[in-house]
Short mmCIF file of C-alpha atoms and ligand atoms in Angstrom, two decimals:
data_model
loop_
_atom_site.label_atom_id
_atom_site.label_comp_id
_atom_site.label_asym_id
_atom_site.label_seq_id
_atom_site.Cartn_x
_atom_site.Cartn_y
_atom_site.Cartn_z
CA UNK A 300 -14.83 -6.96 1.80
CA UNK A 301 -11.12 -6.87 1.48
CA UNK A 302 -9.10 -5.99 -1.32
CA UNK A 303 -5.61 -7.33 -2.97
CA UNK A 304 -2.89 -4.77 -4.14
CA UNK A 305 0.13 -6.96 -5.35
CA UNK A 306 3.22 -4.98 -4.85
CA UNK A 307 4.90 -4.74 -8.37
CA UNK A 308 8.56 -4.67 -6.55
CA UNK A 309 8.08 -8.65 -6.40
CA UNK A 310 7.38 -9.21 -10.26
CA UNK A 311 10.08 -10.31 -12.58
CA UNK A 312 11.22 -6.89 -14.05
CA UNK A 313 11.89 -8.32 -17.19
CA UNK A 314 8.27 -10.13 -17.48
CA UNK A 315 6.70 -7.40 -15.62
CA UNK A 316 3.65 -7.08 -18.31
CA UNK A 317 2.98 -10.68 -18.15
CA UNK A 318 3.15 -11.10 -14.34
CA UNK A 319 0.70 -8.06 -13.80
CA UNK A 320 -1.78 -9.50 -16.25
CA UNK A 321 -1.76 -12.67 -14.72
CA UNK A 322 -2.50 -11.32 -11.37
CA UNK A 323 -5.00 -9.15 -12.98
CA UNK A 324 -6.89 -12.14 -14.34
CA UNK A 325 -6.36 -13.77 -11.34
CA UNK A 326 -8.60 -11.12 -9.33
CA UNK A 327 -6.29 -8.35 -7.94
CA UNK A 328 -8.13 -5.39 -6.96
CA UNK A 329 -5.43 -2.70 -7.21
CA UNK A 330 -1.69 -2.74 -8.34
CA UNK A 331 0.89 -1.26 -5.56
CA UNK A 332 3.88 0.67 -6.72
CA UNK A 333 6.60 1.17 -4.37
CA UNK A 334 8.79 4.54 -5.06
CA UNK A 335 12.35 4.49 -3.03
CA UNK A 336 14.87 7.39 -3.45
CA UNK A 337 17.81 5.73 -1.68
CA UNK A 338 17.34 8.29 0.93
CA UNK A 339 14.11 7.88 2.71
CA UNK A 340 14.87 4.15 2.38
CA UNK A 341 18.15 2.64 1.62
CA UNK A 342 16.66 0.80 -1.67
CA UNK A 343 16.16 2.62 -5.17
CA UNK A 344 13.05 1.23 -7.11
CA UNK A 345 11.51 3.01 -9.95
CA UNK A 346 9.77 6.28 -11.01
CA UNK A 347 6.78 8.05 -12.68
CA UNK A 348 7.87 6.65 -15.88
CA UNK A 349 7.19 3.05 -14.82
CA UNK A 350 3.90 3.99 -13.15
CA UNK A 351 2.77 5.28 -16.58
CA UNK A 352 3.78 2.48 -18.44
CA UNK A 353 2.22 0.37 -15.97
CA UNK A 354 -1.16 2.23 -16.37
CA UNK A 355 -1.20 2.01 -20.07
CA UNK A 356 -1.39 -1.72 -19.61
CA UNK A 357 -3.80 -2.28 -16.86
CA UNK A 358 -7.21 -1.24 -16.15
CA UNK A 359 -6.50 -1.51 -12.27
CA UNK A 360 -6.22 1.38 -9.99
CA UNK A 361 -2.74 2.61 -9.32
CA UNK A 362 -1.89 2.52 -5.75
CA UNK A 363 1.56 4.27 -5.47
CA UNK A 364 3.59 4.23 -2.23
CA UNK A 365 6.23 7.14 -2.06
CA UNK A 366 9.26 6.04 0.01
CA UNK A 367 11.06 9.23 -0.67
CA UNK A 368 12.07 12.66 1.24
CA UNK A 369 10.06 15.75 0.69
CA UNK A 370 7.25 14.11 -1.66
CA UNK A 371 5.99 17.25 -2.54
CA UNK A 372 8.18 17.72 -5.21
CA UNK A 373 6.76 14.78 -6.90
CA UNK A 374 2.96 14.98 -6.72
CA UNK A 375 2.28 16.32 -9.99
CA UNK A 376 4.69 14.02 -11.78
CA UNK A 377 2.39 11.08 -10.26
CA UNK A 378 -0.62 12.69 -11.16
CA UNK A 379 0.25 12.88 -14.75
CA UNK A 380 1.76 9.40 -14.49
CA UNK A 381 -1.92 8.17 -13.62
CA UNK A 382 -1.63 7.30 -10.03
CA UNK A 383 -5.27 6.87 -8.34
CA UNK A 384 -3.93 6.66 -4.83
CA UNK A 385 -0.98 8.53 -3.59
CA UNK A 386 0.39 7.75 -0.45
CA UNK A 387 3.28 9.60 1.25
CA UNK A 388 5.16 8.97 4.29
CA UNK A 389 4.18 11.00 7.47
CA UNK A 390 7.92 11.00 8.55
CA UNK A 391 9.10 12.28 5.10
CA UNK A 392 6.90 15.44 5.06
CA UNK A 393 7.40 18.73 6.11
CA UNK A 394 3.86 19.71 6.55
CA UNK A 395 1.91 16.39 6.04
CA UNK A 396 -1.67 17.89 5.79
CA UNK A 397 -0.36 20.42 3.38
CA UNK A 398 1.00 17.38 0.92
CA UNK A 399 -2.09 15.57 1.35
CA UNK A 400 -4.26 18.56 0.34
CA UNK A 401 -2.17 18.99 -2.48
CA UNK A 402 -2.50 15.44 -3.59
CA UNK A 403 -6.26 15.65 -3.59
CA UNK A 404 -6.02 19.14 -5.38
CA UNK A 405 -4.03 17.19 -8.07
CA UNK A 406 -6.95 14.98 -8.60
CA UNK A 407 -5.79 11.73 -6.71
CA UNK A 408 -6.98 10.05 -3.52
CA UNK A 409 -4.51 10.97 -0.77
CA UNK A 410 -2.76 8.38 1.61
CA UNK A 411 -0.83 8.51 4.70
CA UNK A 412 1.68 5.81 5.78
CA UNK A 413 3.55 5.35 8.93
CA UNK A 414 6.61 3.16 9.66
CA UNK A 415 6.51 0.64 12.31
CA UNK A 416 8.00 3.00 15.07
CA UNK A 417 5.50 6.04 14.58
CA UNK A 418 2.70 6.04 16.87
CA UNK A 419 -0.78 6.13 15.74
CA UNK A 420 -1.58 9.44 17.44
CA UNK A 421 -0.02 11.59 14.84
CA UNK A 422 -2.93 10.63 12.31
CA UNK A 423 -5.70 12.39 14.40
CA UNK A 424 -5.26 15.54 12.93
CA UNK A 425 -4.92 14.09 9.53
CA UNK A 426 -8.00 12.00 9.17
CA UNK A 427 -10.22 14.38 7.67
CA UNK A 428 -7.56 14.84 4.95
CA UNK A 429 -7.24 11.36 3.91
CA UNK A 430 -8.61 8.41 1.86
CA UNK A 431 -6.56 6.15 2.80
CA UNK A 432 -4.11 5.00 5.53
CA UNK A 433 -1.02 2.52 5.18
CA UNK A 434 0.44 0.83 8.27
CA UNK A 435 3.82 -0.51 7.28
CA UNK A 436 3.95 -4.09 8.87
CA UNK A 437 7.64 -4.11 8.06
CA UNK A 438 10.80 -1.60 7.79
CA UNK A 439 9.93 -0.01 4.33
CA UNK A 440 12.67 -0.54 1.74
CA UNK A 441 12.76 -3.73 0.71
CA UNK A 442 10.01 -6.87 -0.14
CA UNK A 443 10.39 -10.26 1.03
CA UNK A 444 10.53 -9.43 5.13
CA UNK A 445 8.91 -10.87 7.80
CA UNK A 446 5.91 -8.80 9.31
CA UNK A 447 6.58 -7.29 12.60
CA UNK A 448 3.91 -8.49 15.16
CA UNK A 449 3.38 -5.17 17.21
CA UNK A 450 2.54 -3.58 13.93
CA UNK A 451 -0.87 -5.37 14.06
CA UNK A 452 -1.73 -3.77 17.26
CA UNK A 453 -1.16 -0.44 15.92
CA UNK A 454 -3.32 -1.51 12.86
CA UNK A 455 -5.93 -2.40 15.13
CA UNK A 456 -5.53 0.97 17.05
CA UNK A 457 -5.72 2.98 13.71
CA UNK A 458 -8.73 1.08 13.03
CA UNK A 459 -10.46 2.59 16.35
CA UNK A 460 -9.48 6.04 15.43
CA UNK A 461 -10.90 5.73 11.86
CA UNK A 462 -14.37 4.22 13.33
CA UNK A 463 -14.30 6.93 16.17
CA UNK A 464 -13.81 9.66 13.52
CA UNK A 465 -16.45 8.02 11.11
CA UNK A 466 -13.91 8.02 8.47
CA UNK A 467 -14.52 6.63 5.20
CA UNK A 468 -10.55 6.24 4.68
CA UNK A 469 -9.34 3.04 3.75
CA UNK A 470 -6.70 1.04 5.83
CA UNK A 471 -4.10 -0.75 4.06
CA UNK A 472 -1.32 -2.89 5.56
CA UNK A 473 1.92 -3.47 3.70
CA UNK A 474 4.96 -5.90 4.31
CA UNK A 475 5.26 -9.67 5.13
CA UNK A 476 1.40 -10.08 4.37
CA UNK A 477 1.32 -14.03 3.63
CA UNK A 478 -1.61 -16.64 3.71
CA UNK A 479 -0.66 -17.31 7.34
CA UNK A 480 -0.98 -13.83 8.71
CA UNK A 481 -3.19 -12.21 6.33
CA UNK A 482 -6.60 -12.82 8.58
CA UNK A 483 -4.84 -11.42 11.50
CA UNK A 484 -4.43 -8.10 9.83
CA UNK A 485 -7.91 -8.19 8.53
CA UNK A 486 -9.17 -9.02 12.00
CA UNK A 487 -6.94 -5.74 13.29
CA UNK A 488 -9.20 -3.92 10.84
CA UNK A 489 -7.18 -3.81 7.66
CA UNK A 490 -9.23 -3.72 4.41
CA UNK A 491 -6.61 -3.45 1.85
CA UNK A 492 -3.78 -6.04 1.75
CA UNK A 493 -0.47 -5.25 0.04
CA UNK A 494 1.07 -8.57 -1.02
CA UNK A 495 4.12 -8.81 -3.00
CA UNK A 496 6.32 -11.73 -2.66
CA UNK A 497 2.96 -13.80 -1.55
CA UNK A 498 0.95 -13.18 -4.74
CA UNK A 499 3.51 -12.77 -7.54
CA UNK A 500 5.50 -15.91 -6.18
CA UNK A 501 2.18 -17.81 -6.02
CA UNK A 502 1.51 -20.63 -8.54
CA UNK A 503 -2.11 -20.35 -7.96
CA UNK A 504 -2.95 -16.51 -6.92
CA UNK A 505 -6.55 -16.78 -8.06
CA UNK A 506 -7.17 -19.50 -5.55
CA UNK A 507 -5.49 -17.67 -2.79
CA UNK A 508 -7.18 -14.50 -3.28
CA UNK A 509 -10.45 -16.29 -3.37
CA UNK A 510 -9.76 -18.36 -0.20
CA UNK A 511 -8.63 -15.35 1.70
CA UNK A 512 -11.74 -13.50 0.86
CA UNK A 513 -13.91 -16.19 1.79
CA UNK A 514 -12.06 -16.35 5.10
CA UNK A 515 -12.66 -12.45 5.71
CA UNK A 516 -16.31 -12.77 5.01
CA UNK A 517 -16.53 -15.44 7.65
CA UNK A 518 -14.82 -13.21 10.39
C1 LIG B 820 8.08 -2.58 1.22
C2 LIG B 820 7.28 -2.32 0.38
C3 LIG B 820 6.41 -3.21 0.14
C4 LIG B 820 6.80 -4.38 -0.35
C5 LIG B 820 5.68 -5.54 0.19
O1 LIG B 820 8.96 -1.29 1.44
O2 LIG B 820 6.18 -0.92 0.56
O3 LIG B 820 5.19 -3.01 -0.58
O4 LIG B 820 7.13 -4.67 -1.99
O5 LIG B 820 6.42 -6.94 -0.15
P1 LIG B 820 6.16 -8.12 0.51
O6 LIG B 820 4.51 -8.68 0.38
O7 LIG B 820 7.18 -9.04 -0.08
O8 LIG B 820 6.52 -8.06 2.00
ZN1 LIG B 821 4.68 -0.45 -0.19
#
C-alpha cells in the first residue's frame, strides 16, 4: 500500500487552504511541508507558524521536511506546531543519531533524508533510530524539478538495507515524482510518494491517486 504526501510548496499560497482541502478530499494520506532556510538550500520557504496553521485546518498527518542547518535548534518548535513526522537532512546534522533521538523524545516520528550525492551506507547505524527514510530524487531547494535517475538505484539499495535490518521505517521519495515515474519509485521500494507539482497542478488528483494505487497493487 502506498501513501501520497502532497508538497504544499506547490500550492497557490493565496489559496492554500482550499488547495489543501481539495487534495484531502481527493484522498491524500499526509501533507508534506518543506522548510528551507536559505543556507542549507538556496531557497527560503516557511516556518513553524505555517505548519501550525495547516494543522489547524487539516486532519492529515503533517510530514515536515527540514532543509535547514543544525535542525536540533527547531525540534521543539515543530513538535509544538503539530508535526507528525519530522525529517532532517543527514548532511545538516552535527550528530544525526542524537537529532533523531531528540525528535522521538519530543513525541514525533523521526525521519532522515539524504541528498542525491550522499551514499546510502551512512544510514546503517541510524536505521534503529528512524521511522522514515527520505531519499531526495532531486537536489533539495525547489519544486518542479526533474527526477535524477540514479536516485532510484539508491532507493532500491535503501530498500535492501531496510529489509535486511527488518526495519519498519517507511521509505519516502521526494522530488520530480510524476504519474510517469511513480511506479519506478514504487518498484525500487518507495512506499510514500511526495508529489508537489504533479498533485497540486492536477485537474483530477483523485483519479491520479486512485490509478497509481491500483498500479502499485498490481506490482
Ligand atoms: C524540494 C522539496 C520537495 C518539492 C517536491 O526541495 O523537498 O518536497 O516540493 O516538489 P515536486 O513534486 O514539484 O518536485
Ligand atoms: Zn520535501
